[in-house]
mmCIF file with all atom_site columns, C-alpha atoms in Angstrom:
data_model
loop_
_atom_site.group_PDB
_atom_site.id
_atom_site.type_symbol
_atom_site.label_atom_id
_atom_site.label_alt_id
_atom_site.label_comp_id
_atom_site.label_asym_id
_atom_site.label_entity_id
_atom_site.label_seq_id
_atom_site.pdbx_PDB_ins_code
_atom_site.Cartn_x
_atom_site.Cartn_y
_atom_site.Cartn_z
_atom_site.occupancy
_atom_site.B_iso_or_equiv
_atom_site.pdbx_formal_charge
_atom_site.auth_seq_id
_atom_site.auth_comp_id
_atom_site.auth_asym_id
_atom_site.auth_atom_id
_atom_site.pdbx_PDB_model_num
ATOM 1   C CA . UNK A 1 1   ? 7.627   -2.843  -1.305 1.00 56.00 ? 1   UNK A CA 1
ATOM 2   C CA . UNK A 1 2   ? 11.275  -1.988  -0.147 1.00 56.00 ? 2   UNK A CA 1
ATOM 3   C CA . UNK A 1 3   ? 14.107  -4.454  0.041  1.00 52.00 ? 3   UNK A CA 1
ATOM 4   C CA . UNK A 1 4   ? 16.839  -5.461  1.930  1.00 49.00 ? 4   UNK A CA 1
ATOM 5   C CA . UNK A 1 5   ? 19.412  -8.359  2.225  1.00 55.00 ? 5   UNK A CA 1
ATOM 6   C CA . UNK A 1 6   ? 17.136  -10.348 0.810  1.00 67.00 ? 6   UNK A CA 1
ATOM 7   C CA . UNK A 1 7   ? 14.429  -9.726  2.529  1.00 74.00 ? 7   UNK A CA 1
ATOM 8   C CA . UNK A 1 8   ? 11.276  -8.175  0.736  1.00 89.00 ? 8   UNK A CA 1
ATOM 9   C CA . UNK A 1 9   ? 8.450   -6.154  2.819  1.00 91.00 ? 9   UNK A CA 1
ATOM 10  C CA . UNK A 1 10  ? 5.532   -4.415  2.469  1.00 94.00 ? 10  UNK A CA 1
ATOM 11  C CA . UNK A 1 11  ? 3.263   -2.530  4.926  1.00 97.00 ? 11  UNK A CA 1
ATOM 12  C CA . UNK A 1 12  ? -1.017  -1.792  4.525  1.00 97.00 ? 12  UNK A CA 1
ATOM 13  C CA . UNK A 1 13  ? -1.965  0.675   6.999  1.00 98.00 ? 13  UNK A CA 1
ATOM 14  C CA . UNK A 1 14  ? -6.139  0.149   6.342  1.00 98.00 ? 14  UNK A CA 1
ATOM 15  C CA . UNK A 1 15  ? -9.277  1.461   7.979  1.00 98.00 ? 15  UNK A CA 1
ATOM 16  C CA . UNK A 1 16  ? -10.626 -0.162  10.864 1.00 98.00 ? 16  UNK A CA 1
ATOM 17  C CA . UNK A 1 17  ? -13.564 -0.952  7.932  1.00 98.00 ? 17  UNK A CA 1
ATOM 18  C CA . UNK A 1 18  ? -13.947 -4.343  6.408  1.00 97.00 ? 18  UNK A CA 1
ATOM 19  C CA . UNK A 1 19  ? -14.692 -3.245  2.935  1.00 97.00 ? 19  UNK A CA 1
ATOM 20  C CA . UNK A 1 20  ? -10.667 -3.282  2.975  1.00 97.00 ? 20  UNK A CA 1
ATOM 21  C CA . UNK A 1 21  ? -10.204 -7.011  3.125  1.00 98.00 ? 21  UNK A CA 1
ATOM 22  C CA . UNK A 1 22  ? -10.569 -7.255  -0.241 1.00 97.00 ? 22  UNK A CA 1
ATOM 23  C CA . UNK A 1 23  ? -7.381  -5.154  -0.744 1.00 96.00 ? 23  UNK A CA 1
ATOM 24  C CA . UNK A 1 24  ? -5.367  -6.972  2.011  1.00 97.00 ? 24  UNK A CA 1
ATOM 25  C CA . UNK A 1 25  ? -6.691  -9.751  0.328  1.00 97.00 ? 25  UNK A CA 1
ATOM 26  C CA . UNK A 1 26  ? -5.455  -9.155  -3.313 1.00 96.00 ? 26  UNK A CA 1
ATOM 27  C CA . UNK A 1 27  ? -1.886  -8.072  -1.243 1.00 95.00 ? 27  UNK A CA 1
ATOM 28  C CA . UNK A 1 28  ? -1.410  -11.513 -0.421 1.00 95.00 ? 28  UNK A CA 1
ATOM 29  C CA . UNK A 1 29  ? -2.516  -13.446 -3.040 1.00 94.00 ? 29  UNK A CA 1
ATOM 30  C CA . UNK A 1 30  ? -0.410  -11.326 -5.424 1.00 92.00 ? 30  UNK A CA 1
ATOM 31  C CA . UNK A 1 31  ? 2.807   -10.942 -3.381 1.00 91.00 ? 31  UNK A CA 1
ATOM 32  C CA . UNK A 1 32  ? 2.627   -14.822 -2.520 1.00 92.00 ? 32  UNK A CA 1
ATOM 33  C CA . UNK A 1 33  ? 2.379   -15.860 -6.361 1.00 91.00 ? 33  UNK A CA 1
ATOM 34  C CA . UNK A 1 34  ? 4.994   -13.840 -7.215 1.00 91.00 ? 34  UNK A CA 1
ATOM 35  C CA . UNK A 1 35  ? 7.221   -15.224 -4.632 1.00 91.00 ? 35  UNK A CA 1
ATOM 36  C CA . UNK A 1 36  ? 6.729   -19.333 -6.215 1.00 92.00 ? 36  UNK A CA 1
ATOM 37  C CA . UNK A 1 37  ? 4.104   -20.557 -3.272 1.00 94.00 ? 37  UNK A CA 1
ATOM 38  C CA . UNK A 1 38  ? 1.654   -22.953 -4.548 1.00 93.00 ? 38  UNK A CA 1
ATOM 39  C CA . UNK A 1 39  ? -1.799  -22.024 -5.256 1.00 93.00 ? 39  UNK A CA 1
ATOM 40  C CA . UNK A 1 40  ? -2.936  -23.939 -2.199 1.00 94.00 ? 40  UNK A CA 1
ATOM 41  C CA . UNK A 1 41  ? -0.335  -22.056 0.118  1.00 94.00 ? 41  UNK A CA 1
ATOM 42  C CA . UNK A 1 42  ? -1.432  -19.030 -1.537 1.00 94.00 ? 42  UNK A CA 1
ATOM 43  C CA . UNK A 1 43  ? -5.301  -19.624 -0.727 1.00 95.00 ? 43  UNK A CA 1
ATOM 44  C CA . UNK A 1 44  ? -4.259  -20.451 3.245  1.00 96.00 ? 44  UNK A CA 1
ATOM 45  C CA . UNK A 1 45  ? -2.072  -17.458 3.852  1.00 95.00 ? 45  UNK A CA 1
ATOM 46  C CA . UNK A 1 46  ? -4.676  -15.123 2.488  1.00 97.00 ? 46  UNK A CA 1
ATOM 47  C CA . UNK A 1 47  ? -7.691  -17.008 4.391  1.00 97.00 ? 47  UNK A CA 1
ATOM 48  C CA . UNK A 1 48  ? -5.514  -16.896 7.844  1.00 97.00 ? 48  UNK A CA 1
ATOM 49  C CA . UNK A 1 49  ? -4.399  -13.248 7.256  1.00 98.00 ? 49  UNK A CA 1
ATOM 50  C CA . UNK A 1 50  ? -7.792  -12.040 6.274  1.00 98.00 ? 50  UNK A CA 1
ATOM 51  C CA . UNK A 1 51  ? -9.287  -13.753 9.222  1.00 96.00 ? 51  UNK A CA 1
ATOM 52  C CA . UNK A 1 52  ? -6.795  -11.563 11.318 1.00 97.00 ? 52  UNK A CA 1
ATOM 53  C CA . UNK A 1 53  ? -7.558  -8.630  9.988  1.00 98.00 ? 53  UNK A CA 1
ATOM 54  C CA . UNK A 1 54  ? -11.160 -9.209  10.230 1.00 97.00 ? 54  UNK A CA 1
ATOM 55  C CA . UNK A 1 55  ? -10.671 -9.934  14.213 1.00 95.00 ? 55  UNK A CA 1
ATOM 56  C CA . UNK A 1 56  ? -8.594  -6.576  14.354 1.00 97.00 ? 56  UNK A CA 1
ATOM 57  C CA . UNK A 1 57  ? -10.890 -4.779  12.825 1.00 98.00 ? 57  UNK A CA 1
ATOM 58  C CA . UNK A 1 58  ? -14.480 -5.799  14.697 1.00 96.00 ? 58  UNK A CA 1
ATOM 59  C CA . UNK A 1 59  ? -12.938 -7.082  17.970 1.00 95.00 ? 59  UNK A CA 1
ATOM 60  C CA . UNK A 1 60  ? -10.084 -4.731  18.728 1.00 96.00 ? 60  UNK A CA 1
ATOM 61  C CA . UNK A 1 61  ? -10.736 -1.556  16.678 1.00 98.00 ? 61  UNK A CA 1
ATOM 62  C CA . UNK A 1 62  ? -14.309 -2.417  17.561 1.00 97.00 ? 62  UNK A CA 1
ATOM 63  C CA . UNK A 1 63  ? -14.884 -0.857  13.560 1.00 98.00 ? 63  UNK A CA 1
ATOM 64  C CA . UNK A 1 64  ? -13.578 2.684   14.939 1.00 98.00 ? 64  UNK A CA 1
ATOM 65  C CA . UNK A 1 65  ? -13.276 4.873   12.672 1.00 96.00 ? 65  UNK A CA 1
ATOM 66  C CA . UNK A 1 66  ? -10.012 6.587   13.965 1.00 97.00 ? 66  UNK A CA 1
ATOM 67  C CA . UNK A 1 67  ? -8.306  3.756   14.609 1.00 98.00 ? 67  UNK A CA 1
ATOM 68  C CA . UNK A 1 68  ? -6.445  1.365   11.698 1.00 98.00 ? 68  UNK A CA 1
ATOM 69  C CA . UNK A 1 69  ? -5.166  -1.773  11.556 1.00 98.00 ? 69  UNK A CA 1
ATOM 70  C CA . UNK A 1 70  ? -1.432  -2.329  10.225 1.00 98.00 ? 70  UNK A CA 1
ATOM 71  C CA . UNK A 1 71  ? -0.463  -5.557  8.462  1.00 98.00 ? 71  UNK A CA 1
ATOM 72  C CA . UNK A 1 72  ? 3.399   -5.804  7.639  1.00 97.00 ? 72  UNK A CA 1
ATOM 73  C CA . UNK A 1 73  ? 3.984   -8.758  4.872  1.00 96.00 ? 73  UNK A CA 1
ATOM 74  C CA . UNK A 1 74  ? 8.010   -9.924  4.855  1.00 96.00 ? 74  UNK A CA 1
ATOM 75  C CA . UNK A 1 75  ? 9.378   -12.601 2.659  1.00 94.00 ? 75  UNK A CA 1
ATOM 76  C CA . UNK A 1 76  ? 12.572  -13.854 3.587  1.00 93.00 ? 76  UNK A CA 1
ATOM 77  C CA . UNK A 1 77  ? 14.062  -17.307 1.543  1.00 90.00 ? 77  UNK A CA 1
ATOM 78  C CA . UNK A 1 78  ? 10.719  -19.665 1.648  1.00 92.00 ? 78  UNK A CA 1
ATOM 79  C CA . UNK A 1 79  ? 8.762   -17.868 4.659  1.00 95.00 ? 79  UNK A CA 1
ATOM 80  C CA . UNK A 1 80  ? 6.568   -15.058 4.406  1.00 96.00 ? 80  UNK A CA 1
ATOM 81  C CA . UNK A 1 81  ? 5.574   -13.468 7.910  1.00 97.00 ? 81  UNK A CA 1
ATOM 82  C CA . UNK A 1 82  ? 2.382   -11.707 7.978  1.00 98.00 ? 82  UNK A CA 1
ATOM 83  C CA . UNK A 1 83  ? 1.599   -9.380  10.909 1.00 98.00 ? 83  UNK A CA 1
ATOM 84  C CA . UNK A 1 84  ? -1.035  -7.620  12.317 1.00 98.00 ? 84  UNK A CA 1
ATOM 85  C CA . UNK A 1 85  ? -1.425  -4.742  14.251 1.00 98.00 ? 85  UNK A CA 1
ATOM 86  C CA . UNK A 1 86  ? -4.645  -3.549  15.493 1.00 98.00 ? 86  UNK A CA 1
ATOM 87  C CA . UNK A 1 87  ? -4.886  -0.564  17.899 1.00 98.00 ? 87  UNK A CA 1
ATOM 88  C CA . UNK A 1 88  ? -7.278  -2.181  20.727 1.00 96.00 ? 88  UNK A CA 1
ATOM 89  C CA . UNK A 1 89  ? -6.756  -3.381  24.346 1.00 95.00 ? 89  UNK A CA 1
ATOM 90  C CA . UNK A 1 90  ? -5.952  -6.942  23.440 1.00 93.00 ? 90  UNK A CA 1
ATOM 91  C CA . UNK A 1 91  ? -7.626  -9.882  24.917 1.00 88.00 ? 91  UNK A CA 1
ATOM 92  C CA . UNK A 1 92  ? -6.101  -13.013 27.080 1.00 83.00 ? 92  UNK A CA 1
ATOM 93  C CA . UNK A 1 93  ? -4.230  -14.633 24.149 1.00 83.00 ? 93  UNK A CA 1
ATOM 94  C CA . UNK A 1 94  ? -2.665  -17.114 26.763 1.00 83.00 ? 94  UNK A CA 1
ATOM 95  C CA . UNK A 1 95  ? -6.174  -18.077 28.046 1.00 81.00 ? 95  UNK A CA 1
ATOM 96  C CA . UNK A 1 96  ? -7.337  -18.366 24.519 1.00 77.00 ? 96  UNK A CA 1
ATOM 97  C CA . UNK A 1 97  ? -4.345  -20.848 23.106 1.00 74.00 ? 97  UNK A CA 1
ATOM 98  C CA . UNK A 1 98  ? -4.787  -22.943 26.207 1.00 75.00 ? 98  UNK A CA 1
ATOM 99  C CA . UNK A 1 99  ? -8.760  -23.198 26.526 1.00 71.00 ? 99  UNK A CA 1
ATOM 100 C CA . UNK A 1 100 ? -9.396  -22.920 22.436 1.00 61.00 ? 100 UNK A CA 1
ATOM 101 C CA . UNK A 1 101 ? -12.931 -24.089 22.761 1.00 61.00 ? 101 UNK A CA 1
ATOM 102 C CA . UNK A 1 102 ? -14.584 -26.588 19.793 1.00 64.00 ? 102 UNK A CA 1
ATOM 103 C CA . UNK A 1 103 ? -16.748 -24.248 18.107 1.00 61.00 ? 103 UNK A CA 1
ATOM 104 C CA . UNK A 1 104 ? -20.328 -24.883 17.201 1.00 61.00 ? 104 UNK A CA 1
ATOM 105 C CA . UNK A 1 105 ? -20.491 -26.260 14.016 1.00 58.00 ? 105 UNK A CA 1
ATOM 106 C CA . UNK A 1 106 ? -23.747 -24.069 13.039 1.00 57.00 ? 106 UNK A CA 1
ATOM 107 C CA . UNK A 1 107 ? -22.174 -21.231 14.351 1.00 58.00 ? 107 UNK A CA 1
ATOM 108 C CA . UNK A 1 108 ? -20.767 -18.556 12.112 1.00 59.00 ? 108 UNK A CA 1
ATOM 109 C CA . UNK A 1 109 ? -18.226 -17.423 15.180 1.00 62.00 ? 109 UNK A CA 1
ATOM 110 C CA . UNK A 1 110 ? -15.397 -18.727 17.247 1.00 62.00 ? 110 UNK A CA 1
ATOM 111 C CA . UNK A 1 111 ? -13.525 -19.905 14.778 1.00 76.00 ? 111 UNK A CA 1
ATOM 112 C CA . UNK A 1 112 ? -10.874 -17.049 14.359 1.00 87.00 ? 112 UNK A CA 1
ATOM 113 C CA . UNK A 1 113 ? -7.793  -19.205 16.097 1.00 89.00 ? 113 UNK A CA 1
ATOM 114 C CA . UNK A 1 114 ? -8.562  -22.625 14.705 1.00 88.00 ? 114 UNK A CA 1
ATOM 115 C CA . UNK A 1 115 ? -8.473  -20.743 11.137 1.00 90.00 ? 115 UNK A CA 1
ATOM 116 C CA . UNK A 1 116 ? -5.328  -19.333 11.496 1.00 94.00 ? 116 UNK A CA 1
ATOM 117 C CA . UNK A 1 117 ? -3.646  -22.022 12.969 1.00 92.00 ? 117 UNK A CA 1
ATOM 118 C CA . UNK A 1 118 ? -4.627  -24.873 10.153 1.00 92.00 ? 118 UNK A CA 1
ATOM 119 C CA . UNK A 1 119 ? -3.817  -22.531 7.363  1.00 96.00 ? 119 UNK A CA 1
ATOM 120 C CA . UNK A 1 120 ? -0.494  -21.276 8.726  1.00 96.00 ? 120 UNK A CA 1
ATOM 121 C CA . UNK A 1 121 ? 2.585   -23.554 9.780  1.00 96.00 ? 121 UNK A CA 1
ATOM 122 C CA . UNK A 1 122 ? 3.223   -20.886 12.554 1.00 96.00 ? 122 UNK A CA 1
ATOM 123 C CA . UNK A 1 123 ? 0.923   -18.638 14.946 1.00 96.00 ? 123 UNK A CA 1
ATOM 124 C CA . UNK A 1 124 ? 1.808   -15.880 17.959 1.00 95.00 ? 124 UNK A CA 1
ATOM 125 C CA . UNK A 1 125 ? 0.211   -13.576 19.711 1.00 96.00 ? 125 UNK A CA 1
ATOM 126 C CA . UNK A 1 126 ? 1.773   -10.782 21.761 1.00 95.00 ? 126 UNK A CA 1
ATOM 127 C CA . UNK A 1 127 ? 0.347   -7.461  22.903 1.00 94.00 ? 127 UNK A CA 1
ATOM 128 C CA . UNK A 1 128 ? 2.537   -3.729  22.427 1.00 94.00 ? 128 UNK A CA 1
ATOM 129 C CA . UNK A 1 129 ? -0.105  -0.807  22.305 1.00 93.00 ? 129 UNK A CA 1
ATOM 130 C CA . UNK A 1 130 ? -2.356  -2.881  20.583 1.00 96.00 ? 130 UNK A CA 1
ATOM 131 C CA . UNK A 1 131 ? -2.755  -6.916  19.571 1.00 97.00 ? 131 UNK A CA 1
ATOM 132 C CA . UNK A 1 132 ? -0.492  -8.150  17.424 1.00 98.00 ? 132 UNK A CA 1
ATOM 133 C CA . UNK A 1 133 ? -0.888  -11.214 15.365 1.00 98.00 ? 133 UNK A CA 1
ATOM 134 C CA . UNK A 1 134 ? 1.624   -12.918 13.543 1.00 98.00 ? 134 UNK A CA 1
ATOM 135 C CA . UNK A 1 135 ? 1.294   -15.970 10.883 1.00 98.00 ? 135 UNK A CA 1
ATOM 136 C CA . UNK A 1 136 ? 4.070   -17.775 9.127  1.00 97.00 ? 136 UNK A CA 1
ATOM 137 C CA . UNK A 1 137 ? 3.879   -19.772 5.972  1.00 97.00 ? 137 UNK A CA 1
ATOM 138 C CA . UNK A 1 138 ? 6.523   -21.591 4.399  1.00 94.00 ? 138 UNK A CA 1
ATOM 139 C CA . UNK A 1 139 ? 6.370   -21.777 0.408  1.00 89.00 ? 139 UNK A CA 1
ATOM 140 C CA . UNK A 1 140 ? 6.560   -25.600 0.895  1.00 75.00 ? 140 UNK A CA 1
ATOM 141 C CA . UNK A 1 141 ? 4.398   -25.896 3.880  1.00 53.00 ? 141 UNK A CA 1
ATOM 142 C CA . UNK A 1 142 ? 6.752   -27.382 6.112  1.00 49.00 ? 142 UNK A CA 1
ATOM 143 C CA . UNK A 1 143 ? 6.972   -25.914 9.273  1.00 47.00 ? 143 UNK A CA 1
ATOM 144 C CA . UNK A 1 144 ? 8.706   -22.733 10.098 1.00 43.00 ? 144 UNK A CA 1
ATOM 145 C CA . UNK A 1 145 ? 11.645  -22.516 11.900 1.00 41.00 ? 145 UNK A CA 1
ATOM 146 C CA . UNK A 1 146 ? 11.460  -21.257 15.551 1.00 40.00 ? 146 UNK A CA 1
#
């Protein structure tokens, strides 16, 4: 994890496999405790950044083996920014925000969105050789500043 005025950061370069959740996973959880957010902040960060990396993997890697998926964790004062990188053609992010459609309650899918967005207090999408995802949480859970 290097540092810089303040800023700590961290970068996981993983397989497009997700047997490597689990790592991402402990990344979070770890990094966040250590950094003073509250176990409940702790458990939505690592639920909404999982989630992304999950999507990255099946729906832009598509689970290829020769491509990876690239989270970069920053803490700066009492946000963390998680992002993620996957190395796919993207998908209508726009259309998506707009039209997010009310999943089906049996359903075990299309849900990825409404996850990340109720356990973060900040969400973007934007596309530069590949999707990128970013999540902010504050350590307080108030919202992030713009």
């Amino acid at each position: 994890m290097g540092k810089s005025n303040n800023v700590e950061h961290m970068i996981l370069n993983i397989p497009s496999d997700l047997k490597y959740l689990g790592a991402v996973d402990a990344a979070i959880q770890d990094l966040a405790r250590e950094f003073s957010f509250s176990p409940d902040a702790v458990n939505d960060v690592s639920t909404a950044l999982v989630e992304a990396c999950s999507n990255a993997i099946e729906h832009g890697n598509k689970f290829s083996p020769d491509k990876r998926v690239t989270v970069a964790l920053k803490f700066q004062g009492d946000t963390l920014t998680a992002t993620v990188k996957d190395e796919g053609v993207g998908f209508d992010y726009e259309k998506a925000l707009r039209e997010e459609p009310d999943p089906d309650p049996m359903s075990e899918r299309g849900r990825g969105i409404l996850i990340m967005r109720a356990f973060t207090d900040g969400l973007g999408f934007n596309y530069a050789e590949g999707m990128i995802v970013e999540l902010t949480k504050r350590r307080d859970g108030l919202e992030a500043a713009e």
